Short mmCIF file of C-alpha atoms and ligand atoms in Angstrom, two decimals:
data_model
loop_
_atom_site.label_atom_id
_atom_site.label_comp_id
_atom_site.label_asym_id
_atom_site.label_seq_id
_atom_site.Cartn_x
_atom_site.Cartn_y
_atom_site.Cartn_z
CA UNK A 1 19.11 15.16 6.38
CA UNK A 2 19.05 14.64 10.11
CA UNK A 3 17.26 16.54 13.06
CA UNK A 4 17.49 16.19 16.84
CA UNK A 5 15.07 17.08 19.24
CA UNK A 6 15.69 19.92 20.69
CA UNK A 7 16.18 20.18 24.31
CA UNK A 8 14.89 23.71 25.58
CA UNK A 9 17.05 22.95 28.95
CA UNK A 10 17.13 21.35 31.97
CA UNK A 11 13.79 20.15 33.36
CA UNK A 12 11.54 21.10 30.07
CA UNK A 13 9.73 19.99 27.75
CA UNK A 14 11.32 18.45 24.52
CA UNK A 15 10.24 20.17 21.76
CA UNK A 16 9.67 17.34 18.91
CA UNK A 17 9.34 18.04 15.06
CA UNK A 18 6.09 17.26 13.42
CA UNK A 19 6.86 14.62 11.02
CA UNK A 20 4.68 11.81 8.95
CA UNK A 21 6.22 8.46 9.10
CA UNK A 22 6.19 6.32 6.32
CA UNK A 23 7.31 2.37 7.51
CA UNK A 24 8.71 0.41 4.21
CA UNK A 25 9.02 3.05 2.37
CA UNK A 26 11.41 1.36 0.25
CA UNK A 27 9.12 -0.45 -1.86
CA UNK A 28 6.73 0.81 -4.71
CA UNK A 29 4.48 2.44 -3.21
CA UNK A 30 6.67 4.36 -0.62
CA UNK A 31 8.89 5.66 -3.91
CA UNK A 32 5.38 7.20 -5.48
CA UNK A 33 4.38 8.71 -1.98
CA UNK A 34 7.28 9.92 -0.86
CA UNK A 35 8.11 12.66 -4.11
CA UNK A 36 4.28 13.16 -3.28
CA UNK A 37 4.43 14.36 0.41
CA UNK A 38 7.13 16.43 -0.27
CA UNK A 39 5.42 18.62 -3.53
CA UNK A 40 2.45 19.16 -0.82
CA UNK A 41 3.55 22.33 0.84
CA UNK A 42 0.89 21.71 3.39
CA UNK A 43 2.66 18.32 4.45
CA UNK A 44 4.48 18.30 7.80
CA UNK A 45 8.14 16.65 6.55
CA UNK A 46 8.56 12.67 6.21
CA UNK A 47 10.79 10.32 8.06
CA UNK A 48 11.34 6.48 6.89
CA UNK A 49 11.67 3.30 8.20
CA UNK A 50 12.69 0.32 6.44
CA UNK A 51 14.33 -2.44 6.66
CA UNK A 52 16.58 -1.86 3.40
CA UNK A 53 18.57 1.88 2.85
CA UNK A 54 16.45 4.01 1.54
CA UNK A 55 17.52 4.12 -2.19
CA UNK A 56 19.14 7.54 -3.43
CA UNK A 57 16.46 8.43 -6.07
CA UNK A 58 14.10 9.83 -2.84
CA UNK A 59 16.36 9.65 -0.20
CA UNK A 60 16.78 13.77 -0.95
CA UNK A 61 12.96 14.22 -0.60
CA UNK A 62 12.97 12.75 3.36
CA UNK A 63 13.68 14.19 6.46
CA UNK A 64 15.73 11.29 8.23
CA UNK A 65 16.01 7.61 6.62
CA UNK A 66 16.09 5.33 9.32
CA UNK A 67 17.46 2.01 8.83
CA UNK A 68 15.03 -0.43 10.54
CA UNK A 69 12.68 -3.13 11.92
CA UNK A 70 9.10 -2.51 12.54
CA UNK A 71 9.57 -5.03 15.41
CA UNK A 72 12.26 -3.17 17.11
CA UNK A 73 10.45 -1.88 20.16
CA UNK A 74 13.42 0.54 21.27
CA UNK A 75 13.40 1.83 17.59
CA UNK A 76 9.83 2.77 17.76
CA UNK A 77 10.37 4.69 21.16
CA UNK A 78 13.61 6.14 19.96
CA UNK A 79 11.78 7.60 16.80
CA UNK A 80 7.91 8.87 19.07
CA UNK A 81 10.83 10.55 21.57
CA UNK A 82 12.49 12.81 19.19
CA UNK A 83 9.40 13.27 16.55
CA UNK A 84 5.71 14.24 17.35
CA UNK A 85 4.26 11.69 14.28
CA UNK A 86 1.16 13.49 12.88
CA UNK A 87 0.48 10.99 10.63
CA UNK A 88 1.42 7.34 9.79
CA UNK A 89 1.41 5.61 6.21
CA UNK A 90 1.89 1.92 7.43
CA UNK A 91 3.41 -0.06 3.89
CA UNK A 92 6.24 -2.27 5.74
CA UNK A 93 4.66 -5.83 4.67
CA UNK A 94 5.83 -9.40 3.33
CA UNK A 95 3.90 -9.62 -0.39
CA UNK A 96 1.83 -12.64 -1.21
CA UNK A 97 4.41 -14.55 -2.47
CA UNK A 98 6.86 -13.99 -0.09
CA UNK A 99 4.33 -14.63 2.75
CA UNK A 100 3.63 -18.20 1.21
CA UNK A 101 7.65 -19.01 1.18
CA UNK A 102 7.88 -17.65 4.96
CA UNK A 103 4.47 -17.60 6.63
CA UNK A 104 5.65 -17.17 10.09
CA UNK A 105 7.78 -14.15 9.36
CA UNK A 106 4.82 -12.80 7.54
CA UNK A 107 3.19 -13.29 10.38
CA UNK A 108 5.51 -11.38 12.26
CA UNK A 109 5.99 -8.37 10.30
CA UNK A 110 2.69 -8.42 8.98
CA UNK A 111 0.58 -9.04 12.24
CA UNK A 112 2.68 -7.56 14.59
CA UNK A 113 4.40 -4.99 13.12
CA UNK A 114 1.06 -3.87 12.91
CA UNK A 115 0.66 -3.77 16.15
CA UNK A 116 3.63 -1.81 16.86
CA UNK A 117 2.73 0.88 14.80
CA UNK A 118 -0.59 1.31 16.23
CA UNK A 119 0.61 1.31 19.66
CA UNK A 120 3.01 3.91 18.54
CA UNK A 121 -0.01 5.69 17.48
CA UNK A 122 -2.09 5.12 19.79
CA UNK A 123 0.42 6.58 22.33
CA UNK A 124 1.31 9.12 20.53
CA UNK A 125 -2.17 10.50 20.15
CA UNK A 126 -2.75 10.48 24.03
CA UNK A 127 0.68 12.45 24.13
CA UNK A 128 -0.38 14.76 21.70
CA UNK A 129 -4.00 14.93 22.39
CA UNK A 130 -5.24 14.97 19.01
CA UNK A 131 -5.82 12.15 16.59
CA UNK A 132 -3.05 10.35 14.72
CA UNK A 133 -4.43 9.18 11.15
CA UNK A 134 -3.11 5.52 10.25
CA UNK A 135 -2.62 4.51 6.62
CA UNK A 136 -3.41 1.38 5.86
CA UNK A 137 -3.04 -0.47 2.18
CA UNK A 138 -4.59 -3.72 2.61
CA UNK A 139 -5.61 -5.62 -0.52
CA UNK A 140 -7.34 -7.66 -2.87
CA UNK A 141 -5.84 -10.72 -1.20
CA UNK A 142 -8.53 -10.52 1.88
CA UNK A 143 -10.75 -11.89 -0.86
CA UNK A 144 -11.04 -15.81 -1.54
CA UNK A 145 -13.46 -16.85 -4.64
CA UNK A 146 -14.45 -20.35 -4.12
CA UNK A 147 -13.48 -21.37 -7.30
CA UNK A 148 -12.63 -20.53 -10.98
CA UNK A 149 -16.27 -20.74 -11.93
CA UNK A 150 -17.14 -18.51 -8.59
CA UNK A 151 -14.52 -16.02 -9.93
CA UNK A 152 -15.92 -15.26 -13.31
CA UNK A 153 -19.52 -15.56 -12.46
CA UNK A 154 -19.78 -12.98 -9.58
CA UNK A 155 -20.42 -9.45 -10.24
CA UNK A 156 -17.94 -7.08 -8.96
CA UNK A 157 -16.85 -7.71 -5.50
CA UNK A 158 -18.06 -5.45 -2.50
CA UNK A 159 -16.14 -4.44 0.88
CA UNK A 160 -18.22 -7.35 2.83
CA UNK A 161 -18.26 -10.48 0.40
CA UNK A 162 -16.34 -12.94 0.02
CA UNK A 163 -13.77 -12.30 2.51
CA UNK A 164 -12.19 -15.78 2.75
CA UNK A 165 -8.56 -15.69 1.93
CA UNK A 166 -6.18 -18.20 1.30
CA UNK A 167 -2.69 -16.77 1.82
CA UNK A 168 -0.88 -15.80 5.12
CA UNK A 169 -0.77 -12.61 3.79
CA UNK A 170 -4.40 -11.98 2.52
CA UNK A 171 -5.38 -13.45 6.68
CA UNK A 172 -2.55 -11.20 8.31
CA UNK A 173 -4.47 -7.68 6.17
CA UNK A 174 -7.59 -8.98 6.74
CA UNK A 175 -6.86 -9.17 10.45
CA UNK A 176 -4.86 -5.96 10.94
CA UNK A 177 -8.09 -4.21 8.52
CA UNK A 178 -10.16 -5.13 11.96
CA UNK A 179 -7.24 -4.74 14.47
CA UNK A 180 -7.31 -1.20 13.14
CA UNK A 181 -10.84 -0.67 13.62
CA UNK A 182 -10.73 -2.19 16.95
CA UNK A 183 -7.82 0.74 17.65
CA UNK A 184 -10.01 3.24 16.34
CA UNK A 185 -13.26 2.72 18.25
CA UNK A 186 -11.54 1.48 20.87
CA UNK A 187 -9.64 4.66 21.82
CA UNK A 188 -11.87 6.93 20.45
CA UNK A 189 -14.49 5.85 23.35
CA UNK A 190 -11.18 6.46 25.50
CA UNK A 191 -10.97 9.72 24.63
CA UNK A 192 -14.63 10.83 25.33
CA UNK A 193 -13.00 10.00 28.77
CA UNK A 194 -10.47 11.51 28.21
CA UNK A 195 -8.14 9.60 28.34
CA UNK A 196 -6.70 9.83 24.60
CA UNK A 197 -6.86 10.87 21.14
CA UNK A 198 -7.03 8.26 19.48
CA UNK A 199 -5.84 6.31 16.11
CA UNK A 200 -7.77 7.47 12.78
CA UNK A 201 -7.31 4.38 11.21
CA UNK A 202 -7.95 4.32 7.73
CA UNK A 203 -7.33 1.17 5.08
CA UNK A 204 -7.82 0.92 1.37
CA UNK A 205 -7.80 -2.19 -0.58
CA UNK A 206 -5.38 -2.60 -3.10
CA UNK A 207 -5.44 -4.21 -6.52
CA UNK A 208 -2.74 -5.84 -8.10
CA UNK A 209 -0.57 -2.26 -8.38
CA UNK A 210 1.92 -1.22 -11.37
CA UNK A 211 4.65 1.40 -11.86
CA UNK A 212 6.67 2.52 -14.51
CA UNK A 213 9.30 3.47 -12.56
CA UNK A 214 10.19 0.80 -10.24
CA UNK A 215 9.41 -3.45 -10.89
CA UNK A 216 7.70 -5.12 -7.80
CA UNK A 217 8.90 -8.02 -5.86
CA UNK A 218 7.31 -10.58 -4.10
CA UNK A 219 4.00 -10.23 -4.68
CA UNK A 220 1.40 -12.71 -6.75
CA UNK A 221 0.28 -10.15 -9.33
CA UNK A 222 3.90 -9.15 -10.05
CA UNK A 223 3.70 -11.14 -13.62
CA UNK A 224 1.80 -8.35 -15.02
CA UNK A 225 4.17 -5.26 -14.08
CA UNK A 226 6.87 -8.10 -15.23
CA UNK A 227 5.24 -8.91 -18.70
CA UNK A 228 5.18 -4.86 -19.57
CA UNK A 229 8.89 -3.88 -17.90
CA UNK A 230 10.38 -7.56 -20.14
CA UNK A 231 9.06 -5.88 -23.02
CA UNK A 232 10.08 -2.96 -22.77
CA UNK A 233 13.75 -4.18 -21.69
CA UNK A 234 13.82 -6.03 -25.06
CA UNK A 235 13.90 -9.32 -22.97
CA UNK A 236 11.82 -12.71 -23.65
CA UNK A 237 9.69 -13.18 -20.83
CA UNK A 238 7.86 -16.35 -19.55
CA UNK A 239 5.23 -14.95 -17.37
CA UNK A 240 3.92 -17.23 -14.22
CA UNK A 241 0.02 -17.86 -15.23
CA UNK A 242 -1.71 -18.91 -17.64
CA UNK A 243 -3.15 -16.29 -20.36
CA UNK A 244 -6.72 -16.27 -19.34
CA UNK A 245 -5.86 -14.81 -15.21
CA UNK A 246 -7.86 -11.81 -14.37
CA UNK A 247 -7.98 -9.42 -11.50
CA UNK A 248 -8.22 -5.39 -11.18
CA UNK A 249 -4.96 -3.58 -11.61
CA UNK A 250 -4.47 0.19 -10.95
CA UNK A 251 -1.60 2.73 -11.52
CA UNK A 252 1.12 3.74 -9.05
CA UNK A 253 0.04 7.15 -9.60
CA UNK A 254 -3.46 6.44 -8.80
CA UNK A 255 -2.31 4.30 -5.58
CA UNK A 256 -0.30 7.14 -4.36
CA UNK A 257 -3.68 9.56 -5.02
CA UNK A 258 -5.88 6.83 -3.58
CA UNK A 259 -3.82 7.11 0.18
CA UNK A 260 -3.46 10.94 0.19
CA UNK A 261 -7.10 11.31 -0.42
CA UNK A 262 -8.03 8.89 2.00
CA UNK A 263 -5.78 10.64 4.29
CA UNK A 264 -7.02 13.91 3.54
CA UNK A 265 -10.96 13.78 4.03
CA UNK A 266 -12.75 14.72 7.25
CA UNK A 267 -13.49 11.95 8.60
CA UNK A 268 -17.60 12.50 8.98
CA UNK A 269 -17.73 11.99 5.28
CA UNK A 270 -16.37 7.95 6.17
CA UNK A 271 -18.81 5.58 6.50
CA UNK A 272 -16.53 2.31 6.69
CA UNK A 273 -12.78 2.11 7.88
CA UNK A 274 -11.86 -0.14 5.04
CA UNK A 275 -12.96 0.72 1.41
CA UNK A 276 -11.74 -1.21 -2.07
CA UNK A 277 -10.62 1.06 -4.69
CA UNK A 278 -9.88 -0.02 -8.21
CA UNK A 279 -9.27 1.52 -12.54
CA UNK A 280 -9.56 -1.91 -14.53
CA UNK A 281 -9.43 -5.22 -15.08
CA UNK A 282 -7.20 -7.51 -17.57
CA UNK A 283 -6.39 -10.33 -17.93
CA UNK A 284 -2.98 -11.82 -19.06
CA UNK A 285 -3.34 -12.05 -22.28
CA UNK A 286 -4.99 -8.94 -22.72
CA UNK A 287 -1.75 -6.87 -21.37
CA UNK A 288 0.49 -9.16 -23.28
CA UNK A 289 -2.05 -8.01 -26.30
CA UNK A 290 -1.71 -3.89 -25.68
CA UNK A 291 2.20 -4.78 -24.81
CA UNK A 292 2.81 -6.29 -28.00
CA UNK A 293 0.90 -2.95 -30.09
CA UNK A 294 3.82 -1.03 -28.85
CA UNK A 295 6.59 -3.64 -28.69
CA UNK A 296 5.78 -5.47 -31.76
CA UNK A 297 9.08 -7.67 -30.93
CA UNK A 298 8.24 -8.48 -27.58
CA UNK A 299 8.31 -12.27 -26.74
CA UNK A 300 5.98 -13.27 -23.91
CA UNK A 301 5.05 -17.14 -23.24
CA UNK A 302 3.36 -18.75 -20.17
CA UNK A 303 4.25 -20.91 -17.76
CA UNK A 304 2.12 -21.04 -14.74
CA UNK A 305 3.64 -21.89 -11.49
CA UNK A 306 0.76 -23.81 -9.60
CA UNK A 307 1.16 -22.53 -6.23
CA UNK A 308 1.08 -18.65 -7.84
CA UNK A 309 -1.50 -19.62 -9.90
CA UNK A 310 -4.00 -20.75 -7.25
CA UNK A 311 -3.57 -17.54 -5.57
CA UNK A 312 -4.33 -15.08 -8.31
CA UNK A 313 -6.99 -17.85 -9.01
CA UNK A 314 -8.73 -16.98 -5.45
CA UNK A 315 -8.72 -13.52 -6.08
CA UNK A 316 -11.86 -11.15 -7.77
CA UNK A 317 -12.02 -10.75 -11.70
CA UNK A 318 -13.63 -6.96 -10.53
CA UNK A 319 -13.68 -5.07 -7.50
CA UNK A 320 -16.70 -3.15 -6.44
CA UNK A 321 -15.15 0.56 -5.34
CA UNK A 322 -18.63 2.46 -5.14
CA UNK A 323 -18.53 3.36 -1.32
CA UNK A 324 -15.19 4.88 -2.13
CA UNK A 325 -16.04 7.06 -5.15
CA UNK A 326 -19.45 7.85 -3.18
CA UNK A 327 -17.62 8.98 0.23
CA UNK A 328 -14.75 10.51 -0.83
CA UNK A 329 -14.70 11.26 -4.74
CA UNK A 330 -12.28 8.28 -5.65
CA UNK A 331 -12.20 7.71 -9.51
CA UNK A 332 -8.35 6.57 -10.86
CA UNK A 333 -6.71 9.03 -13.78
CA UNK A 334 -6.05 5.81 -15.47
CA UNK A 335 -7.92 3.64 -17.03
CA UNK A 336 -6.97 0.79 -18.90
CA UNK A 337 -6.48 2.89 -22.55
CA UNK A 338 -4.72 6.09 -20.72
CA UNK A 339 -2.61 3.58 -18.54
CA UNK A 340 -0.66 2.12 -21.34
CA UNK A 341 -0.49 4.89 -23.69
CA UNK A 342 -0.30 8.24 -21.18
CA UNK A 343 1.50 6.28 -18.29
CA UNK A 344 3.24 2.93 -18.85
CA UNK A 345 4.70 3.13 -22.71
CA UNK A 346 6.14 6.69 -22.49
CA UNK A 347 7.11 6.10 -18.88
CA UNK A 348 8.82 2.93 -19.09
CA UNK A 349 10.30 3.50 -22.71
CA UNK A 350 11.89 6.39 -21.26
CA UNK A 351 13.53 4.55 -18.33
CA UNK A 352 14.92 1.80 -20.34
CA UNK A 353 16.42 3.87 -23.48
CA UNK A 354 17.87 6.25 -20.46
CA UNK A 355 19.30 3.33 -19.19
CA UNK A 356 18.39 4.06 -15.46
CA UNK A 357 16.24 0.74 -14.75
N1 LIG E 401 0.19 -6.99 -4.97
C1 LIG E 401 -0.05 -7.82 -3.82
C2 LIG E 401 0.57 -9.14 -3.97
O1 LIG E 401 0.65 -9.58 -5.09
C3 LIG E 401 -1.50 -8.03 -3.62
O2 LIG E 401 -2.04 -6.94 -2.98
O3 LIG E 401 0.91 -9.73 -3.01
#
């Protein structure tokens, strides 16, 4: 599905279609979001970027799927000239893992894609002259526990604490997190002048996130959507750390609720740009465990991969998500009972006896 601008003639003004853009929309999250945005009758229509084709299953559910780099400048202009972009939903990012393999490219995409798409909304706010929200899923990786010890000791983790990561990636979100704020004061004191609009910018922090639908790649806490989807694919699975690793975990459904939420409250009722939101916490073993009631065949081992392991080691047991359930009303549908048996067993048994994973 494709649109133009449409010219209204010589010498006047374009006349550009309010969209939402979501940037990497290929990946988990952007599958969830996208069927979201377009059951919301109230939601302007969605264009993609990403750097991949946008795969058929939600290709149908878009406006225009646009091929991509975040870094392409002339893309960025090409896309703010023929679309007024109400709202942005910023995913495009290198995962933990991948970040470690290629830190300077994560650097690139991560950092300064970043900075593309909040120019792009920053000028397209003064253009406009109204706000343009920014969507930001940052993550547990901003957090760095000292040690082990640190880890299991420390109550659940708060927005402020703690924030001393060790990856490329868990530095680039913890960065953009206060680029974006900078963005948002910034040129909101501009536009008391003004002068602008301004950039709403908005982050949550992620857990480690799971789907039923789709399998992750590239990211740390991968080995526990991996563990579940192995089982359920009848496959013997040897998953990357040891038993005992804990962090948070939350559904894709509950992700996908967590943004549009964010995005949808006025923003008086935000006290911070930058809240944690979390359902549960597992550890390894303790999916394997509520894997194996429904899969009694399933064969899942360990074998930790050091350099994995010592990030997922650095990261909190529990997050503390109070400002965001005070503030805006967060609370997940699933928690760790209704996440196996109402979301992930039914779910991804489906998929795999349909035979469309
Ligand atoms: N899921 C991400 C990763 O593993 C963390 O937010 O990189």
């Amino acid at each position: 599905m494709q649109t133009k601008a449409k010219h209204r003639g010589r010498n006047q003004k374009v006349i550009r279609e309010k969209v939402i853009l979501i940037t990497g929309a290929n990946g988990e999250v952007g599958h969830g979001l996208i069927r979201r945005l377009y059951d919301l009758p109230s939601a302007p229509p969605v264009v993609v970027l990403d750097i991949n084709e946008l795969d058929r299953t939600v290709s149908g559910y878009v406006r225009e799927a646009i091929t991509g780099d975040i870094l392409d400048d002339g893309l960025l202009n090409r896309l703010a000239e023929q679309y007024e972009i109400d709202a942005i939903y910023h995913l495009a990012a290198l995962l933990s893992t991948s970040a470690e393999r290629q830190p300077e490219r994560a650097h690139r995409v991560n950092v300064e894609g970043t900075m593309n798409l909040l120019r792009l909304a920053s000028a397209e706010a003064g253009q406009r002259g109204e706000p343009v929200k920014f969507i930001f899923p940052s993550s547990i990786a901003v957090y760095g526990m000292a040690d082990i010890a640190e880890k299991h000791a420390a109550p659940p983790i708060s927005e402020d604490q703690h924030l001393n990561p060790i990856t490329m990636y868990g530095c680039n979100k913890l960065y953009c997190e206060h680029v974006g704020r900078y963005y948002s004061q910034h040129y909101r004191q501009l536009a008391t002048d003004g002068r602008g609009a301004g950039v709403d910018f908005r982050a949550l922090r992620f857990p480690g996130l799971i789907s039923a639908l789709t399998t992750p790649s590239g990211g740390t806490s991968d080995y526990a959507p991996e563990i579940i989807h192995a089982a359920a694919a009848g496959e013997a699975h040897s998953a990357f750390v040891r038993p005992d690793t804990t962090i948070p975990f939350m559904m894709m459904p509950d992700a996908v609720d967590a943004l549009l939420a964010l995005a949808d409250v006025r923003r008086e009722r935000l006290t911070r740009t930058v809240y944690n939101v979390s359902a549960f916490s597992l550890s390894a073993e303790q999916i394997a465990e509520r894997v194996r009631v429904h899969f009694p065949s399933a064969r899942i081992d360990y074998a930790p991969d050091a350099g994995r392991q010592r990030v997922v080691d650095s990261w909190p047991a529990r997050l503390d998500d109070r400002r965001a359930r005070q503030d805006w009303g967060w609370s997940p549908v699933y928690d760790a009972e209704r996440a196996f048996s109402d979301y992930l067993i039914p779910m991804i048994t489906a998929r795999y006896q349909s035979g469309s994973a």
